[in-house]
PDB file of C-alpha atoms in Angstrom:
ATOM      1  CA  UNK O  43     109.524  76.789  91.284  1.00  0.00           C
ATOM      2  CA  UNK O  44     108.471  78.677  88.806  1.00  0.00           C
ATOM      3  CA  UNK O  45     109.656  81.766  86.824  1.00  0.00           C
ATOM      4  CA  UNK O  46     106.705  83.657  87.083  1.00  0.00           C
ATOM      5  CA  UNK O  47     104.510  83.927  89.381  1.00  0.00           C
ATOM      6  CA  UNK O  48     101.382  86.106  89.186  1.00  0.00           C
ATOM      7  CA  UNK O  49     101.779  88.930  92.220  1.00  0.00           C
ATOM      8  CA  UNK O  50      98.939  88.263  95.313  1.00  0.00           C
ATOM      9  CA  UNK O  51      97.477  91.517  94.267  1.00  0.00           C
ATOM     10  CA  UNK O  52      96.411  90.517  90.746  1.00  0.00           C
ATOM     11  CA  UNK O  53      95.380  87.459  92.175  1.00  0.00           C
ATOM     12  CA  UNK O  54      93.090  88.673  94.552  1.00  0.00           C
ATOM     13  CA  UNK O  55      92.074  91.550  92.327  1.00  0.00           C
ATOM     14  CA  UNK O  56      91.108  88.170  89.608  1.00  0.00           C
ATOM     15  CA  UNK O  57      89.295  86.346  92.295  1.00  0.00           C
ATOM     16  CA  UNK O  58      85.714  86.157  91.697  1.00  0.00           C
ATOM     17  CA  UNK O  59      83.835  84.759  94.946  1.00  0.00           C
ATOM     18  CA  UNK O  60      86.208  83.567  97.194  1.00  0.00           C
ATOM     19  CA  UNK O  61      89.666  83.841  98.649  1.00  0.00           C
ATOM     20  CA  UNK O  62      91.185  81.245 101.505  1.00  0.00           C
ATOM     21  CA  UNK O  63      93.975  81.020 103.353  1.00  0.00           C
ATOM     22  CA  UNK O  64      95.200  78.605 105.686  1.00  0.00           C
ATOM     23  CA  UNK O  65      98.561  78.770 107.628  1.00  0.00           C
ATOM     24  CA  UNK O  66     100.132  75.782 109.329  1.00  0.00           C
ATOM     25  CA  UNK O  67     102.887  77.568 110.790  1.00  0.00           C
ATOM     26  CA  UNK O  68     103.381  78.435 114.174  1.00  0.00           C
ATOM     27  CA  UNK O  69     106.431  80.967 113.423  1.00  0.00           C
ATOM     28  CA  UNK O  70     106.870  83.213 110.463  1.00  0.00           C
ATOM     29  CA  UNK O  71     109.879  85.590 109.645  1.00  0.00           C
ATOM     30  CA  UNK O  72     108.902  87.631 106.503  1.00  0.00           C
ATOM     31  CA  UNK O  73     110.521  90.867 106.307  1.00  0.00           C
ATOM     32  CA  UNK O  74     107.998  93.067 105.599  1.00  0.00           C
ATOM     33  CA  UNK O  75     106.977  91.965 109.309  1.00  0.00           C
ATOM     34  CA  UNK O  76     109.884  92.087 110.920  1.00  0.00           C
ATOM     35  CA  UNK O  77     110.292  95.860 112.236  1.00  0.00           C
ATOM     36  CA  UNK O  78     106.670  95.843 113.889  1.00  0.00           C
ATOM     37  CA  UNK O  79     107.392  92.049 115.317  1.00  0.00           C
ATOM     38  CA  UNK O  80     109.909  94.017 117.047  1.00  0.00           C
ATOM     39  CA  UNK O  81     108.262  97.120 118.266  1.00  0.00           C
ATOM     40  CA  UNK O  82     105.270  94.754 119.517  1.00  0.00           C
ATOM     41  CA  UNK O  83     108.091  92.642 121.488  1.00  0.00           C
ATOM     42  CA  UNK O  84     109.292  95.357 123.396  1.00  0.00           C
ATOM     43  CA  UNK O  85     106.244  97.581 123.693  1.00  0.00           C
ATOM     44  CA  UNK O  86     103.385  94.372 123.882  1.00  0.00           C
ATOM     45  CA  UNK O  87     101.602  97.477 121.325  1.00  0.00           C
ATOM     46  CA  UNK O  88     100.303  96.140 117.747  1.00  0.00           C
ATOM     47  CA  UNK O  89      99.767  98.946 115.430  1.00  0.00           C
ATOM     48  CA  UNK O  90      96.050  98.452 114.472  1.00  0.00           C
ATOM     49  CA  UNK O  91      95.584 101.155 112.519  1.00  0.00           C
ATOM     50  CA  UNK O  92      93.746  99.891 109.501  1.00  0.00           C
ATOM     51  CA  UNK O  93      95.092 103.294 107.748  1.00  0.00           C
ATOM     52  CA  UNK O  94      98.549 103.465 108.886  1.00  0.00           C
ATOM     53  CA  UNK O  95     101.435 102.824 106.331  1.00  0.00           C
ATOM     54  CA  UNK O  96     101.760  99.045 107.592  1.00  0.00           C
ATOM     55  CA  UNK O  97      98.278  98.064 106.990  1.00  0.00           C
ATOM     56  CA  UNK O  98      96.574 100.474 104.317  1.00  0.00           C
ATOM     57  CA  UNK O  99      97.569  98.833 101.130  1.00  0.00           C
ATOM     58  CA  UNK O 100      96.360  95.169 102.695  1.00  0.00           C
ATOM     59  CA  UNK O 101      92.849  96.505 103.687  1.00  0.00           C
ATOM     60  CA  UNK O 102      92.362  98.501 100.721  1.00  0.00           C
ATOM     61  CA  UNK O 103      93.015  95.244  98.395  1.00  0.00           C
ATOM     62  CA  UNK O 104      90.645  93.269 100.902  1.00  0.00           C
ATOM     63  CA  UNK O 105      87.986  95.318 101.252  1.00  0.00           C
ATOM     64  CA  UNK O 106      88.149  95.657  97.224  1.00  0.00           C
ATOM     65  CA  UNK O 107      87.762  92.162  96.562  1.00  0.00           C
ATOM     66  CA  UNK O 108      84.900  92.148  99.478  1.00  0.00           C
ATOM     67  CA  UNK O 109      82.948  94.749  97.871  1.00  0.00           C
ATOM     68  CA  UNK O 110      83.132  92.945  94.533  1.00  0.00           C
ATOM     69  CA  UNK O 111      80.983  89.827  96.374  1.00  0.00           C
ATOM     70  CA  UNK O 112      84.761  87.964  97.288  1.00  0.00           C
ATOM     71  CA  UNK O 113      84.646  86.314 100.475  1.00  0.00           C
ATOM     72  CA  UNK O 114      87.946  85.910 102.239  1.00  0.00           C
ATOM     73  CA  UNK O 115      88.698  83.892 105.165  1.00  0.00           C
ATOM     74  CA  UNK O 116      91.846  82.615 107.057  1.00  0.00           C
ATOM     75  CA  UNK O 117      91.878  79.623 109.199  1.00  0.00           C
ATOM     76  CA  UNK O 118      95.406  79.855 111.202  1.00  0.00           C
ATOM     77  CA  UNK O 119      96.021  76.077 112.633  1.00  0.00           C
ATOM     78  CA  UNK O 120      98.153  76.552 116.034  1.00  0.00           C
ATOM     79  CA  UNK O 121      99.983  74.791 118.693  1.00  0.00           C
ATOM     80  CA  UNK O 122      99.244  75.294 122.682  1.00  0.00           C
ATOM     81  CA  UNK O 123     100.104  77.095 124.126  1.00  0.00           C
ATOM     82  CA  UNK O 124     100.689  79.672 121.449  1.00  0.00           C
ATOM     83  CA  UNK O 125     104.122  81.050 120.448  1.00  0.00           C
ATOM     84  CA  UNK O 126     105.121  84.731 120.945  1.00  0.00           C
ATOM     85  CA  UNK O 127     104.171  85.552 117.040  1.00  0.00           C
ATOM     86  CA  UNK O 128     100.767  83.978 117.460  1.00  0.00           C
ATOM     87  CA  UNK O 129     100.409  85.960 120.414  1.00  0.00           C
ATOM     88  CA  UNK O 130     101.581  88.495 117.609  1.00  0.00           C
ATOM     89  CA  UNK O 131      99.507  87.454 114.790  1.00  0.00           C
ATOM     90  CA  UNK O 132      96.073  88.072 116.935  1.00  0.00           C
ATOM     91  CA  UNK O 133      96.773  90.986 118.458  1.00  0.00           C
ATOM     92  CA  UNK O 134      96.840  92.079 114.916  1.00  0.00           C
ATOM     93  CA  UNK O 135      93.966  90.141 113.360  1.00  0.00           C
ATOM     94  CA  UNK O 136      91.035  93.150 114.538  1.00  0.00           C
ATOM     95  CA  UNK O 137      92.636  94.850 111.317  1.00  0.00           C
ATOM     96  CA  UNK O 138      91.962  91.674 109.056  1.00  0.00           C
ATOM     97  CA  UNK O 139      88.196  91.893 110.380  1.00  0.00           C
ATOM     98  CA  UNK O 140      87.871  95.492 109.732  1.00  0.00           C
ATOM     99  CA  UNK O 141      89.527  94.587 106.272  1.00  0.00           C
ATOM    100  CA  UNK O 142      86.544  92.145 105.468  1.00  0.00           C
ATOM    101  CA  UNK O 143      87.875  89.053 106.167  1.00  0.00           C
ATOM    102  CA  UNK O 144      86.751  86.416 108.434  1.00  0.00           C
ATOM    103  CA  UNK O 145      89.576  84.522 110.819  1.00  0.00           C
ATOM    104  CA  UNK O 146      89.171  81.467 112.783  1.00  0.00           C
ATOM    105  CA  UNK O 147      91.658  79.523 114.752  1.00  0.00           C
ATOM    106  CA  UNK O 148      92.397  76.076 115.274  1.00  0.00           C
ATOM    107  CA  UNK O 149      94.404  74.475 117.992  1.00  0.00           C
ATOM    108  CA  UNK O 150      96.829  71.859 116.472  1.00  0.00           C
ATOM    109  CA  UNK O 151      95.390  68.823 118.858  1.00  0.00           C
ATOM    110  CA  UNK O 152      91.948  69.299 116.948  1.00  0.00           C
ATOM    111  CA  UNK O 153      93.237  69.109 113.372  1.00  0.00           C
ATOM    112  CA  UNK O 154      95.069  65.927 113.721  1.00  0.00           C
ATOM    113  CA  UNK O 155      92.690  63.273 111.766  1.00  0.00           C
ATOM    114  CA  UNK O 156      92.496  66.222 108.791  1.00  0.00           C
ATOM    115  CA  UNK O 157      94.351  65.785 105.466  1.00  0.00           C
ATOM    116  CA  UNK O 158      96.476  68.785 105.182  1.00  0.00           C
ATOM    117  CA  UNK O 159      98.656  69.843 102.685  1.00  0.00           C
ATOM    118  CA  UNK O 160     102.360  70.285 103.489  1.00  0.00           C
ATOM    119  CA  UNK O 161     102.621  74.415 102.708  1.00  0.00           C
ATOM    120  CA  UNK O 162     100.787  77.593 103.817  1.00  0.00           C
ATOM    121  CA  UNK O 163      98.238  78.432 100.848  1.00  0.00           C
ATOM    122  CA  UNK O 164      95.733  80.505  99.202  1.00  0.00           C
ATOM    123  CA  UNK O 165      92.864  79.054  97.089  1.00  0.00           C
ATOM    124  CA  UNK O 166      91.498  81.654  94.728  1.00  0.00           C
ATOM    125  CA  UNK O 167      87.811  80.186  93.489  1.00  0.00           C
ATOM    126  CA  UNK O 168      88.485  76.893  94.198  1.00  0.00           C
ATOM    127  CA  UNK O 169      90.784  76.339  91.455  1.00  0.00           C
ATOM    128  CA  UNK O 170      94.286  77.964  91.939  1.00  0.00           C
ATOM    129  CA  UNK O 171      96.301  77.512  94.127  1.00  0.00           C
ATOM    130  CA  UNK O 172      99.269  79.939  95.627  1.00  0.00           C
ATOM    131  CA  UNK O 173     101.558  78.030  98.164  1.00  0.00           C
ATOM    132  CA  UNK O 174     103.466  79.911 100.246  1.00  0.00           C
ATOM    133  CA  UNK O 175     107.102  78.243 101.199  1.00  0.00           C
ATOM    134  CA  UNK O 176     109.186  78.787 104.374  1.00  0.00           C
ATOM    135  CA  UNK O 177     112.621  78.224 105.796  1.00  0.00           C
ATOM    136  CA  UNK O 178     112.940  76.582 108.494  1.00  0.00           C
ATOM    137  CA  UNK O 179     113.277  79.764 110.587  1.00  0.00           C
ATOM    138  CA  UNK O 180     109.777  81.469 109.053  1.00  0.00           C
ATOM    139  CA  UNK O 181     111.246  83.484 106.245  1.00  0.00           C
ATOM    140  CA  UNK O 182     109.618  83.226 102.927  1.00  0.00           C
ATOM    141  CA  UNK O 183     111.182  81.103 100.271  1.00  0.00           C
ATOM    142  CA  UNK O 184     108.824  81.898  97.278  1.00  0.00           C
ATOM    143  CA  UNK O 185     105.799  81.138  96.385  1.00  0.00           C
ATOM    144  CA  UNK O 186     104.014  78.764  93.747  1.00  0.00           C
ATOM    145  CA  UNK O 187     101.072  78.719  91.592  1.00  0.00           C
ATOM    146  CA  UNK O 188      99.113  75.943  90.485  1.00  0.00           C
ATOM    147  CA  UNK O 189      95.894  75.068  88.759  1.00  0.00           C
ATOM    148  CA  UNK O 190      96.289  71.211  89.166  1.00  0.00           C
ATOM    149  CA  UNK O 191      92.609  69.779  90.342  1.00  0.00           C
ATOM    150  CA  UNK O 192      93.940  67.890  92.430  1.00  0.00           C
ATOM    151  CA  UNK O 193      95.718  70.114  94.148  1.00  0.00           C
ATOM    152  CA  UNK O 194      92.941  72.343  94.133  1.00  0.00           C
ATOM    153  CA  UNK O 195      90.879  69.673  95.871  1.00  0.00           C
ATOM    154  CA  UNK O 196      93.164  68.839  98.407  1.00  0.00           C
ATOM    155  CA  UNK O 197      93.386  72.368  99.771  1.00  0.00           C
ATOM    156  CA  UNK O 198      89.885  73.073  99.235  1.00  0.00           C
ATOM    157  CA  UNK O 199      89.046  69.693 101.505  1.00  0.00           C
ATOM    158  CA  UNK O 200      91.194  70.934 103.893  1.00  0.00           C
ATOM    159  CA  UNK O 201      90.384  74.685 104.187  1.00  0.00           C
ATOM    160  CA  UNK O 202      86.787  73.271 104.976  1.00  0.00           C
ATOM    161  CA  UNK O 203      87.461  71.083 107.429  1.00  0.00           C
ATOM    162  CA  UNK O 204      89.691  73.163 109.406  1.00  0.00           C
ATOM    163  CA  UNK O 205      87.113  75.942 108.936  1.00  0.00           C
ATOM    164  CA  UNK O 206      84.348  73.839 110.165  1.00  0.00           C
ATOM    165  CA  UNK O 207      86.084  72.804 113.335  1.00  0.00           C
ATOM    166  CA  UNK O 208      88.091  76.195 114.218  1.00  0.00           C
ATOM    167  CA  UNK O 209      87.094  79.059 116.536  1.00  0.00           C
ATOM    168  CA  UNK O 210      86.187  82.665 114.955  1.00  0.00           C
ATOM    169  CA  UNK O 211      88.488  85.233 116.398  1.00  0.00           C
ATOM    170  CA  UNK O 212      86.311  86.562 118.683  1.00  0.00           C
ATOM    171  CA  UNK O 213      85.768  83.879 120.721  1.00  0.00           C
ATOM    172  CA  UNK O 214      89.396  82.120 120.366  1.00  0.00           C
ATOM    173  CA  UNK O 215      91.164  82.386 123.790  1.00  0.00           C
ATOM    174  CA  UNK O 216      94.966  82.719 123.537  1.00  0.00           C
ATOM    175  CA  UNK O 217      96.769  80.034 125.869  1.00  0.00           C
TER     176      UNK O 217
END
């Protein structure tokens, strides 16, 4: 990996008209998550409040980059029935929508025939590229930048063509 990586925040902040992110995962275990994962586990209560301590900084930076013309979507492919942190993940997502962003979901049997890459990413203007590496457990293992074409083009095929086949939030059922 490498020794620097830019932080999200400048990266988003640099973005100029668009901002995607696909996850593949059906379980993450970040820490910064971990504390509300388990109040939501024992309560079945999400803390939605885009201003609270937990979400401000997130919808400030989003709906920064949406004011400045960025569009920023999130295509989450997932297997069914859902785990417990997908269950998680959308009781949360009304937050990302108030943020500016637009989420869609895709159940796993649908996104079989598309080329996917083998890491969670972001694709800032269709040209860089930030994967996102996991354990095998969820928790984060770093993160990567790269401005390789092809790379770029790989997750930029994909992002579309789960996008074009996923469900927006709204209408997603969980099962």
């Amino acid at each position: 990996m490498q020794p620097s990586v830019p932080s999200f925040t400048d990266q988003l902040r640099s973005a100029r008209w668009s901002a995607v992110h696909l996850e593949i995962r059906d379980r993450y275990s970040v820490d910064n998550e971990a504390e509300d994962f388990r109040a939501w586990q024992q309560t079945g209560q999400r803390d939605i409040d885009p201003t609270s301590a937990y979400w401000e900084s997130w919808v400030n930076l989003v709906q920064e980059a949406s004011a400045r013309g960025v569009a920023v979507r999130r295509a989450r492919i997932v297997s069914e029935p859902v785990t417990e942190y997908i269950r998680y993940e959308h009781a949360g997502t009304v937050v990302n929508l108030l943020a500016g962003e637009q989420v869609r979901w895709l159940p796993r049997r649908r996104a079989s025939d598309i080329a996917l890459p083998g890491n969670d990413f972001w694709l800032f203007d269709d040209r860089i590229v930030r994967w996102n590496h996991f354990t095998g457990d969820g928790a984060s293992a770093g993160q990567e930048v790269s401005e390789d074409p092809a790379a770029a083009k790989l997750c930029a095929t994909a992002f579309e063509s789960v996008w074009a086949r996923a469900v927006p939030h709204d209408q997603y059922e969980i099962r």
